[in-house]
Amino acid sequence: MKVKKWGAVMLTATMSVSLLAACGGGGGNGSGSGTEGDGGDGGTPKEESNFNATGFPIMKEPINLAFFTGKSATTANNWNETMLWQEYAKMTNINVDFQLVPFDNLTERRNLVLAGGDYPDAFHTARITTQDLAKYGSQGIFIPLNDLIDKYAPNLKKLMDENPDLRKGMTLPDGNIYGMPTIYDPDFTSVLMGSKLWYNKEWLDALGVKEPETVDEFYEFLVAIKKTDLNGNGKPDEIPFGSYSISDVITKLSGYWGLMNRGVANSNIDMNPETDKLRYVPADERYKDLLQFLNKLYTEGLLEPEIFTLKANEFFAKGAENTYGVVLTTSPETLMNQKSFVGLPALQGPFGDRLVPSRSSLTGAGAFVITDKNKYPEATVRWMDYFYSEEGNKMFFMGFKDKSYIETADGQIEYTDEIKNNPQGLTLEQALVKYVTWPGGSYPGIVRQKYFKGAESLPASIEATDKLRPYLTKEVWPVFTFTEEESERYQSLHPDINAYMEEMRAKFITGAAPFSEWDTYVDTLKKMGLDEYLEIYSTAYERYKSS
């Protein structure tokens, strides 16, 4: 991959004693016979004879580690019983106890474990923010990985050397790297785009209208769906535009108003083209115009009426009943069993804009973090690094030959019929989880199209991506990193500003607040510290530019 390409795409409660005990570190007191190290500072083991710096196994004698691990509620498997981790334990001589925490209460549980001091050897798929990397890194709880990556992570280091923006985005202002990230291959544009807008082509053809090319034509299409019994059940139950997240809808439409012009990694922050200064998008006049458009859709019954309360599984169930004319999701085919949907093209907005905001290739800088409780940091880094390699990447996503995948005569790999056409009627992800654990996302590693066979790799997704590709934002920022002091200031401002913004956003869209209150809304944001909030981001941006 070329460096220039990467440059273009770079993104109170109490806890029971049993919970604290469950999350305790396993590296120092495990039952394995490995030699203990000298702590979590990246030093060499006291007895190096048990550790192999290259090759497998990583440890000559078994050791035990405990990982605090986030997981999706839709994948209810026990990772400790999954073939991937059972086989990898045999390869490495590292037995990992994955202590699973649902994403729904991940942040609360993670914060409690860290605050209580009884945290494990590592955090895996735990969605640790750059602010927390700075906070707990400065306290010595998360250990620096710079030297460990250089010495023991050749696969990740190779990616970082080939693509300097990776190292740039992973390095905090103190010069340290505290996490091993999730990386999206920049050639895999479909996954960089995330969810897409899809329309029911059968309904479009039945209406005898052309594919929308502008926001106005999109609106007229939605109106036509509302007026017609397109699913043929004799009921006026068609919902023109479906989604379960108003935030996702706004993000996906924002580029047609010229907003989020540097990608979506930094929440609600982009570049104001008139001033060349950072902008808080929800306070901009164009954002107001976008909300007015959504208010029109909502009040005219063109937008999912339950969008502020609908759960993901409820949305997918409604979609499976052939209810929607347009949906925002990764794949109507895999999630709703609807095969008549095609990708909507980039729309021209009211001010002439036609942008498609993208995610950064570097996401989840804290996807894998090692703590100072870990007595085997070298081995742990090697354990994780394998999944940045081609072989590890293939195993992580595809599983095992003739078990979960087969090789075709032309050298391609594909899932077995057990997974693609499960005899028990399981979905692809439900059939996969006894072999691998990637369904649910947020995992550390690299996502390559060659091995990732999820929704974004389907032919319909690639075709939808090709429609949008010419309009991708040219410059995409990664998540900016803050110093510990900046993080403290940010955390004192962000919760209140964000909560107020979301509250008023809902009121404007539903009509509970008239747009005559817009100026009052913006003034209130400023009184809450919006200027200081932007100053924090601006300082981080200038540091990012100069690094």
Coordinates of C-alpha atoms in Angstrom, one line a residue:
M1 CA 0.0 0.0 0.0
K2 CA 1.2 3.4 -0.8
V3 CA 1.9 5.9 1.9
K4 CA 0.0 8.7 0.1
K5 CA -3.1 6.6 0.1
W6 CA -3.1 6.1 3.8
G7 CA -2.5 9.8 4.3
A8 CA -5.7 10.5 2.4
V9 CA -7.9 8.2 4.5
M10 CA -6.5 8.7 8.0
L11 CA -9.8 8.6 11.5
T12 CA -22.4 6.2 40.6
A13 CA -22.5 2.6 41.0
T14 CA -21.1 -0.1 43.2
M15 CA -19.6 -3.4 42.1
S16 CA -20.0 -6.7 43.9
V17 CA -17.0 -8.5 45.3
S18 CA -17.6 -11.4 42.8
L19 CA -17.4 -9.0 39.8
L20 CA -14.1 -7.5 41.1
A21 CA -12.7 -11.0 41.6
A22 CA -13.8 -12.1 38.2
C23 CA -11.9 -9.3 36.5
G24 CA -8.7 -9.8 38.5
G25 CA -5.4 -10.2 36.7
G26 CA -4.4 -13.8 35.8
G27 CA -0.8 -13.2 34.7
G28 CA 0.8 -13.2 38.1
N29 CA -1.1 -16.0 39.9
G30 CA -2.2 -18.3 37.2
S31 CA -1.8 -22.1 37.5
G32 CA 0.4 -22.3 34.4
S33 CA 4.0 -23.2 34.9
G34 CA 5.5 -20.3 33.0
T35 CA 8.2 -18.2 34.5
E36 CA 7.0 -15.0 36.0
G37 CA 8.2 -11.7 34.6
D38 CA 9.4 -8.6 36.5
G39 CA 6.2 -6.6 36.1
G40 CA 4.4 -4.7 33.4
D41 CA 6.9 -2.1 32.3
G42 CA 8.1 -3.9 29.2
G43 CA 11.3 -5.3 30.8
T44 CA 12.8 -8.7 30.0
P45 CA 11.6 -11.7 32.0
K46 CA 13.6 -12.9 34.9
E47 CA 14.1 -16.2 33.2
E48 CA 14.0 -15.9 29.4
S49 CA 14.1 -19.6 28.8
N50 CA 10.3 -19.8 28.8
F51 CA 9.7 -17.1 26.2
N52 CA 10.3 -17.5 22.5
A53 CA 10.9 -14.1 20.8
T54 CA 9.8 -15.5 17.4
G55 CA 7.8 -18.4 16.1
F56 CA 5.3 -20.7 17.9
P57 CA 4.7 -21.5 20.6
I58 CA 5.2 -18.1 22.2
M59 CA 5.8 -19.7 25.6
K60 CA 7.6 -23.0 26.0
E61 CA 5.5 -23.8 29.1
P62 CA 1.8 -22.7 29.4
I63 CA 0.8 -19.5 31.2
N64 CA -2.6 -18.0 32.0
L65 CA -3.8 -14.5 31.3
A66 CA -7.2 -12.8 32.0
F67 CA -8.7 -10.3 29.5
F68 CA -11.6 -7.9 30.2
T69 CA -13.5 -8.3 26.9
G70 CA -16.5 -6.5 25.4
K71 CA -19.0 -8.4 23.3
S72 CA -22.2 -7.8 21.3
A73 CA -25.4 -8.9 22.8
T74 CA -26.3 -10.6 19.5
T75 CA -23.4 -13.1 19.8
A76 CA -24.2 -15.0 23.0
N77 CA -21.3 -17.4 22.8
N78 CA -18.7 -18.1 25.4
W79 CA -15.4 -17.1 23.9
N80 CA -13.5 -19.6 26.0
E81 CA -15.3 -22.4 24.2
T82 CA -14.7 -21.0 20.7
M83 CA -12.5 -23.0 18.4
L84 CA -10.4 -19.9 17.5
W85 CA -9.2 -19.4 21.0
Q86 CA -8.9 -23.0 21.9
E87 CA -6.7 -23.7 18.9
Y88 CA -4.7 -20.5 19.4
A89 CA -4.0 -21.5 23.0
K90 CA -2.5 -24.7 21.7
M91 CA -0.4 -22.7 19.2
T92 CA 0.9 -20.2 21.7
N93 CA 0.9 -22.0 25.1
I94 CA -1.1 -18.9 26.4
N95 CA -4.4 -19.7 27.9
V96 CA -6.7 -16.6 28.0
D97 CA -9.7 -16.3 30.2
F98 CA -12.0 -14.0 28.3
Q99 CA -14.1 -12.3 30.9
L100 CA -17.1 -11.1 28.7
V101 CA -19.0 -7.9 29.3
P102 CA -21.9 -6.8 27.0
F103 CA -21.3 -3.6 25.1
D104 CA -24.6 -2.2 26.6
N105 CA -22.9 -1.7 30.0
L106 CA -19.3 -1.9 29.0
T107 CA -18.2 1.6 29.8
E108 CA -19.7 1.5 33.4
R109 CA -18.2 -1.9 34.1
R110 CA -14.8 -1.0 32.7
N111 CA -14.6 2.2 34.7
L112 CA -15.6 0.4 37.9
V113 CA -12.9 -2.2 37.4
L114 CA -10.2 0.4 36.7
A115 CA -11.3 2.6 39.6
G116 CA -11.4 -0.4 42.0
G117 CA -7.8 -1.4 41.1
D118 CA -8.6 -5.1 40.5
Y119 CA -8.3 -5.0 36.7
P120 CA -7.0 -7.8 34.5
D121 CA -3.9 -8.4 32.4
A122 CA -5.3 -6.7 29.3
F123 CA -8.4 -5.1 27.9
H124 CA -9.6 -6.7 24.6
T125 CA -12.4 -5.3 22.5
A126 CA -13.2 -2.9 25.4
R127 CA -13.6 0.3 23.4
I128 CA -11.1 2.3 25.4
T129 CA -11.1 5.9 24.2
T130 CA -8.0 8.0 23.6
Q131 CA -9.0 10.1 26.6
D132 CA -8.8 7.0 28.8
L133 CA -5.5 6.0 27.2
A134 CA -4.1 9.3 28.2
K135 CA -5.6 9.1 31.7
Y136 CA -4.6 5.6 32.7
G137 CA -1.4 5.7 30.7
S138 CA -0.2 8.7 32.7
Q139 CA -1.1 6.8 35.9
G140 CA 1.0 3.8 34.9
I141 CA -2.1 1.5 34.7
F142 CA -1.8 1.1 30.9
I143 CA 1.8 0.3 30.0
P144 CA 3.7 2.0 27.1
L145 CA 4.0 -0.3 24.1
N146 CA 6.5 1.6 21.9
D147 CA 9.5 -0.6 22.5
L148 CA 7.4 -3.8 22.8
I149 CA 5.9 -3.2 19.4
D150 CA 9.3 -2.5 17.9
K151 CA 10.8 -5.7 19.3
Y152 CA 7.9 -8.2 19.4
A153 CA 5.1 -7.0 17.0
P154 CA 6.7 -7.3 13.5
N155 CA 3.3 -7.4 11.7
L156 CA 1.9 -4.3 13.3
K157 CA 5.3 -2.5 13.1
K158 CA 5.4 -3.3 9.3
L159 CA 2.0 -1.6 8.9
M160 CA 3.1 1.4 10.9
D161 CA 6.4 1.7 9.0
E162 CA 4.6 1.5 5.6
N163 CA 1.9 3.9 6.7
P164 CA 3.2 6.7 9.0
D165 CA -0.2 8.0 9.7
L166 CA -0.9 4.9 11.8
R167 CA 2.0 5.6 14.2
K168 CA 1.0 9.3 14.2
G169 CA -2.6 8.5 15.2
M170 CA -1.6 5.8 17.8
T171 CA 1.0 8.1 19.6
L172 CA -0.3 10.2 22.4
P173 CA 1.1 13.7 23.2
D174 CA 3.4 12.2 25.8
G175 CA 5.1 10.2 23.0
N176 CA 3.8 6.9 24.2
I177 CA 1.6 4.3 22.4
Y178 CA -0.7 2.6 24.9
G179 CA -3.0 0.6 22.7
M180 CA -2.9 -1.8 19.7
P181 CA -5.6 -0.6 17.3
T182 CA -8.4 -1.7 15.0
I183 CA -7.2 -0.9 11.4
Y184 CA -9.4 -0.8 8.3
D185 CA -7.5 -1.5 5.1
P186 CA -7.8 1.7 3.1
D187 CA -8.4 -0.4 0.0
F188 CA -11.5 -1.8 1.6
T189 CA -13.7 1.3 1.0
S190 CA -17.0 -0.4 1.7
V191 CA -16.1 -1.0 5.4
L192 CA -14.7 2.5 5.7
M193 CA -18.1 3.8 4.7
G194 CA -19.9 1.8 7.3
S195 CA -23.7 1.8 7.0
K196 CA -25.2 2.9 3.7
L197 CA -28.5 4.2 2.4
W198 CA -30.4 1.5 0.5
Y199 CA -33.7 1.8 -1.5
N200 CA -36.1 -0.8 -2.6
K201 CA -35.7 -1.0 -6.3
E202 CA -38.9 -3.0 -6.8
W203 CA -40.8 -0.2 -5.2
L204 CA -38.9 2.4 -7.2
D205 CA -39.8 0.6 -10.5
A206 CA -43.4 0.1 -9.4
L207 CA -43.6 3.9 -8.9
G208 CA -42.1 4.5 -12.3
V209 CA -39.6 7.1 -11.0
K210 CA -35.9 7.4 -11.6
E211 CA -33.2 6.8 -9.0
P212 CA -33.0 10.0 -6.9
E213 CA -29.9 12.2 -7.5
T214 CA -30.7 15.2 -5.3
V215 CA -32.1 15.7 -1.8
D216 CA -35.3 17.1 -3.4
E217 CA -35.8 14.0 -5.6
F218 CA -35.1 11.8 -2.5
Y219 CA -37.9 13.7 -0.7
E220 CA -40.3 13.2 -3.6
F221 CA -39.5 9.5 -3.7
L222 CA -40.3 9.2 0.0
V223 CA -43.6 11.0 -0.5
A224 CA -44.6 8.7 -3.3
I225 CA -43.9 5.6 -1.1
K226 CA -46.1 7.0 1.6
K227 CA -49.0 7.4 -0.8
T228 CA -48.8 3.9 -2.4
D229 CA -49.5 0.4 -1.1
L230 CA -46.3 -1.0 -2.4
N231 CA -46.1 -4.1 -0.3
G232 CA -49.6 -5.0 -1.5
N233 CA -51.1 -5.9 1.9
G234 CA -54.0 -3.4 1.7
K235 CA -52.7 -1.5 4.7
P236 CA -51.1 2.0 4.8
D237 CA -48.1 0.5 6.7
E238 CA -45.3 1.5 4.4
I239 CA -42.6 3.5 6.2
P240 CA -40.6 5.5 3.6
F241 CA -37.3 5.9 5.5
G242 CA -36.2 3.5 8.2
S243 CA -33.5 3.6 10.8
Y244 CA -33.1 3.0 14.5
S245 CA -30.6 5.8 15.1
I246 CA -31.1 9.5 14.4
S247 CA -27.4 10.1 15.0
D248 CA -26.6 7.7 12.1
V249 CA -29.2 9.4 9.9
I250 CA -27.7 12.8 10.5
T251 CA -24.1 11.5 10.0
K252 CA -25.1 9.8 6.7
L253 CA -26.9 12.9 5.3
S254 CA -24.5 15.5 6.7
G255 CA -22.2 15.5 3.6
Y256 CA -25.1 16.6 1.4
W257 CA -25.1 19.7 3.5
G258 CA -21.3 20.1 3.3
L259 CA -20.9 19.0 6.9
M260 CA -18.5 16.4 8.4
N261 CA -16.0 17.2 5.6
R262 CA -13.1 15.6 7.4
G263 CA -14.7 12.3 8.2
V264 CA -16.6 11.1 11.2
A265 CA -13.9 10.1 13.7
N266 CA -14.1 13.3 15.8
S267 CA -17.6 13.6 17.0
N268 CA -19.3 16.6 15.5
I269 CA -16.1 18.4 14.6
D270 CA -15.0 19.4 11.0
M271 CA -13.4 22.3 9.2
N272 CA -15.3 25.4 8.4
P273 CA -14.4 26.2 4.8
E274 CA -15.2 29.9 5.2
T275 CA -12.8 30.4 8.2
D276 CA -10.4 27.5 7.9
K277 CA -11.0 26.9 11.6
L278 CA -12.5 23.9 13.4
R279 CA -16.3 23.9 13.6
Y280 CA -18.8 22.4 16.0
V281 CA -21.2 21.1 13.4
P282 CA -24.4 21.1 15.6
A283 CA -24.1 24.9 16.0
D284 CA -23.8 25.6 12.3
E285 CA -26.5 27.2 10.2
R286 CA -26.3 24.3 7.7
Y287 CA -26.9 21.9 10.5
K288 CA -30.0 23.8 11.3
D289 CA -31.1 23.4 7.7
L290 CA -30.5 19.7 7.9
L291 CA -32.6 19.4 11.0
Q292 CA -35.4 21.4 9.3
F293 CA -35.3 18.8 6.5
L294 CA -35.6 16.0 9.0
N295 CA -38.4 17.8 10.8
K296 CA -40.3 17.8 7.5
L297 CA -39.7 14.1 7.0
Y298 CA -40.7 13.3 10.6
T299 CA -43.9 15.5 10.7
E300 CA -45.1 14.2 7.3
G301 CA -44.7 10.6 8.4
L302 CA -41.8 9.9 6.0
L303 CA -39.3 9.0 8.7
E304 CA -39.5 6.0 11.1
P305 CA -41.9 7.4 13.8
E306 CA -40.1 5.4 16.5
I307 CA -36.6 6.4 15.5
F308 CA -35.8 7.8 19.0
T309 CA -36.8 4.6 20.8
L310 CA -36.5 1.8 18.3
K311 CA -34.0 -1.0 19.1
A312 CA -31.8 -2.5 16.5
N313 CA -33.4 -5.9 16.6
E314 CA -36.9 -4.3 16.3
F315 CA -35.7 -2.3 13.3
F316 CA -34.4 -5.4 11.6
A317 CA -37.6 -7.3 12.3
K318 CA -39.7 -4.5 10.8
G319 CA -37.4 -4.5 7.7
A320 CA -37.9 -8.3 7.3
E321 CA -41.6 -7.6 7.0
N322 CA -41.1 -5.5 3.8
T323 CA -42.0 -2.3 5.6
Y324 CA -39.4 0.2 4.4
G325 CA -38.7 1.9 1.1
V326 CA -35.3 3.2 2.2
V327 CA -33.1 1.9 5.0
L328 CA -29.9 2.9 6.7
T329 CA -27.9 -0.2 7.5
T330 CA -24.9 -2.3 6.5
S331 CA -26.9 -4.8 4.5
P332 CA -30.7 -5.3 4.1
E333 CA -29.8 -8.7 2.7
T334 CA -28.0 -10.1 5.7
L335 CA -29.9 -8.3 8.4
M336 CA -33.5 -8.3 7.0
N337 CA -33.4 -11.0 4.3
Q338 CA -34.4 -8.3 1.8
K339 CA -32.7 -8.8 -1.6
S340 CA -34.5 -6.1 -3.6
F341 CA -32.5 -3.2 -2.1
V342 CA -29.7 -1.4 -4.0
G343 CA -27.4 1.4 -2.8
L344 CA -28.6 5.0 -3.0
P345 CA -26.1 7.2 -4.9
A346 CA -24.6 10.3 -3.4
L347 CA -27.2 13.1 -3.4
Q348 CA -26.7 16.7 -4.2
G349 CA -27.8 18.8 -1.3
P350 CA -29.5 22.2 -1.1
F351 CA -26.2 24.1 -1.2
G352 CA -24.7 22.1 -4.1
D353 CA -22.7 19.7 -1.9
R354 CA -22.3 16.0 -2.6
L355 CA -19.9 14.6 0.0
V356 CA -19.7 11.2 1.6
P357 CA -18.0 11.3 5.0
S358 CA -15.7 8.3 5.7
R359 CA -14.3 6.6 8.7
S360 CA -10.6 6.8 9.4
S361 CA -8.5 3.7 8.6
L362 CA -7.2 4.0 12.2
T363 CA -10.1 3.3 14.5
G364 CA -10.2 2.1 18.1
A365 CA -6.7 3.1 19.1
G366 CA -7.4 1.4 22.5
A367 CA -8.8 -1.8 21.1
F368 CA -6.2 -3.8 22.9
V369 CA -4.4 -2.5 26.1
I370 CA -2.0 -4.2 28.4
T371 CA -2.0 -3.3 32.1
D372 CA 0.8 -3.1 34.7
K373 CA -0.7 -6.3 36.3
N374 CA 0.5 -8.3 33.3
K375 CA 3.7 -10.2 34.1
Y376 CA 4.2 -11.3 30.5
P377 CA 3.9 -8.1 28.4
E378 CA 6.3 -9.4 25.7
A379 CA 4.3 -12.6 25.2
T380 CA 1.0 -10.7 25.3
V381 CA 2.2 -8.3 22.5
R382 CA 3.3 -11.3 20.4
W383 CA -0.1 -13.0 21.1
M384 CA -1.9 -9.9 19.7
D385 CA 0.4 -9.2 16.9
Y386 CA -0.3 -12.4 15.0
F387 CA -3.7 -11.0 14.1
Y388 CA -2.2 -8.2 12.1
S389 CA -0.5 -10.8 9.9
E390 CA -2.0 -12.5 6.8
E391 CA -2.2 -15.9 8.4
G392 CA -3.6 -14.6 11.7
N393 CA -6.1 -12.3 9.9
K394 CA -7.4 -15.3 7.9
M395 CA -7.8 -17.4 11.0
F396 CA -9.5 -14.6 12.9
F397 CA -12.2 -14.0 10.3
M398 CA -12.5 -17.3 8.5
G399 CA -11.6 -19.9 11.1
F400 CA -10.3 -23.3 10.1
K401 CA -10.1 -25.1 6.7
D402 CA -12.8 -27.7 6.2
K403 CA -14.4 -26.7 9.5
S404 CA -15.7 -23.2 8.9
Y405 CA -14.3 -22.5 5.4
I406 CA -13.2 -24.3 2.3
E407 CA -10.8 -23.5 -0.5
T408 CA -12.4 -23.5 -4.0
A409 CA -10.8 -24.9 -7.2
D410 CA -9.7 -21.4 -8.2
G411 CA -7.9 -20.7 -4.9
Q412 CA -10.6 -18.6 -3.3
I413 CA -11.9 -19.2 0.3
E414 CA -15.5 -19.2 1.4
Y415 CA -17.5 -20.3 4.4
T416 CA -18.9 -23.8 4.5
D417 CA -22.6 -24.5 3.8
E418 CA -23.0 -25.0 7.5
I419 CA -22.4 -21.3 7.9
K420 CA -23.9 -19.9 4.6
N421 CA -27.0 -22.2 4.6
N422 CA -27.3 -23.4 8.1
P423 CA -29.6 -26.4 8.4
Q424 CA -30.9 -25.2 11.8
G425 CA -31.8 -21.9 10.2
L426 CA -29.1 -19.9 12.0
T427 CA -28.0 -16.6 10.5
L428 CA -24.4 -16.5 9.2
E429 CA -23.2 -14.8 12.4
Q430 CA -25.0 -17.2 14.6
A431 CA -23.5 -20.1 12.8
L432 CA -20.0 -18.5 12.9
V433 CA -19.7 -17.9 16.6
K434 CA -18.7 -21.4 17.6
Y435 CA -15.6 -21.0 15.4
V436 CA -14.7 -17.2 15.6
T437 CA -15.6 -14.1 17.6
W438 CA -15.5 -11.2 15.1
P439 CA -19.3 -10.7 14.9
G440 CA -20.2 -7.7 16.9
G441 CA -17.1 -5.6 16.0
S442 CA -14.7 -3.4 18.0
Y443 CA -12.0 -6.1 17.9
P444 CA -8.3 -5.3 17.6
G445 CA -6.5 -6.3 14.4
I446 CA -6.8 -5.4 10.7
V447 CA -9.9 -5.7 8.5
R448 CA -8.9 -6.8 5.0
Q449 CA -11.5 -7.5 2.3
K450 CA -9.7 -10.7 1.3
Y451 CA -10.7 -12.4 4.6
F452 CA -13.6 -10.4 5.9
K453 CA -16.8 -12.0 4.5
G454 CA -19.3 -9.9 6.4
A455 CA -22.0 -7.6 4.9
E456 CA -19.6 -5.0 3.6
S457 CA -18.0 -7.7 1.3
L458 CA -21.2 -8.7 -0.5
P459 CA -21.5 -7.9 -4.2
A460 CA -24.4 -5.5 -3.4
S461 CA -22.2 -3.6 -0.9
I462 CA -19.3 -3.3 -3.3
E463 CA -21.7 -2.0 -6.0
A464 CA -23.2 0.5 -3.6
T465 CA -19.7 1.6 -2.6
D466 CA -18.7 2.1 -6.2
K467 CA -21.6 4.6 -6.6
L468 CA -20.3 6.6 -3.6
R469 CA -16.6 6.4 -4.1
P470 CA -16.1 9.5 -6.2
Y471 CA -17.7 11.6 -3.5
L472 CA -15.6 10.5 -0.5
T473 CA -14.2 13.3 1.6
K474 CA -10.6 13.8 0.4
E475 CA -9.1 14.3 3.8
V476 CA -10.1 12.1 6.7
W477 CA -8.9 12.8 10.3
P478 CA -8.3 10.1 12.8
V479 CA -9.5 10.6 16.4
F480 CA -7.4 13.4 17.8
T481 CA -5.4 12.6 21.0
F482 CA -5.5 14.8 24.1
T483 CA -3.0 15.4 26.9
E484 CA -4.1 14.4 30.4
E485 CA -4.9 18.0 31.2
E486 CA -6.9 18.4 27.9
S487 CA -8.7 15.1 28.6
E488 CA -9.8 16.4 32.1
R489 CA -11.1 19.6 30.5
Y490 CA -12.8 17.7 27.8
Q491 CA -14.5 15.3 30.2
S492 CA -15.8 18.3 32.2
L493 CA -17.4 19.8 29.2
H494 CA -18.4 17.1 26.8
P495 CA -21.1 15.2 28.7
D496 CA -23.2 18.3 29.3
I497 CA -22.7 19.8 25.9
N498 CA -23.4 16.6 24.1
A499 CA -26.5 15.8 26.2
Y500 CA -28.0 19.2 25.6
M501 CA -27.2 19.0 21.9
E502 CA -29.0 15.6 21.6
E503 CA -31.9 16.8 23.7
M504 CA -32.5 19.9 21.5
R505 CA -31.8 17.9 18.3
A506 CA -34.7 15.6 19.1
K507 CA -37.0 18.5 20.0
F508 CA -36.2 20.3 16.7
I509 CA -36.8 17.2 14.6
T510 CA -40.1 16.2 16.4
G511 CA -41.4 19.8 16.5
A512 CA -41.3 19.9 20.3
A513 CA -39.1 23.0 20.0
P514 CA -39.6 25.6 17.2
F515 CA -36.7 26.6 15.1
S516 CA -37.3 30.2 16.3
E517 CA -35.4 28.9 19.4
W518 CA -32.2 28.1 17.4
D519 CA -30.3 31.2 18.4
T520 CA -31.1 30.5 22.1
Y521 CA -29.9 27.0 21.6
V522 CA -26.6 28.2 20.2
D523 CA -26.2 30.8 22.9
T524 CA -26.8 28.1 25.5
L525 CA -24.1 25.9 24.0
K526 CA -21.6 28.8 24.3
K527 CA -22.5 29.5 27.9
M528 CA -21.8 25.8 28.6
G529 CA -18.3 26.3 27.3
L530 CA -18.4 25.6 23.6
D531 CA -15.6 28.0 22.8
E532 CA -13.3 26.2 25.3
Y533 CA -14.4 22.9 23.9
L534 CA -13.4 23.9 20.4
E535 CA -10.1 25.3 21.8
I536 CA -9.3 21.8 23.1
Y537 CA -10.0 20.3 19.8
S538 CA -8.0 23.0 17.9
T539 CA -5.0 22.5 20.1
A540 CA -5.1 18.7 19.4
Y541 CA -5.6 19.4 15.7
E542 CA -2.5 21.7 15.5
R543 CA -0.5 19.0 17.3
Y544 CA -1.7 16.4 14.9
K545 CA -0.7 18.5 11.9
S546 CA 2.7 19.2 13.2
S547 CA 3.6 15.7 14.4

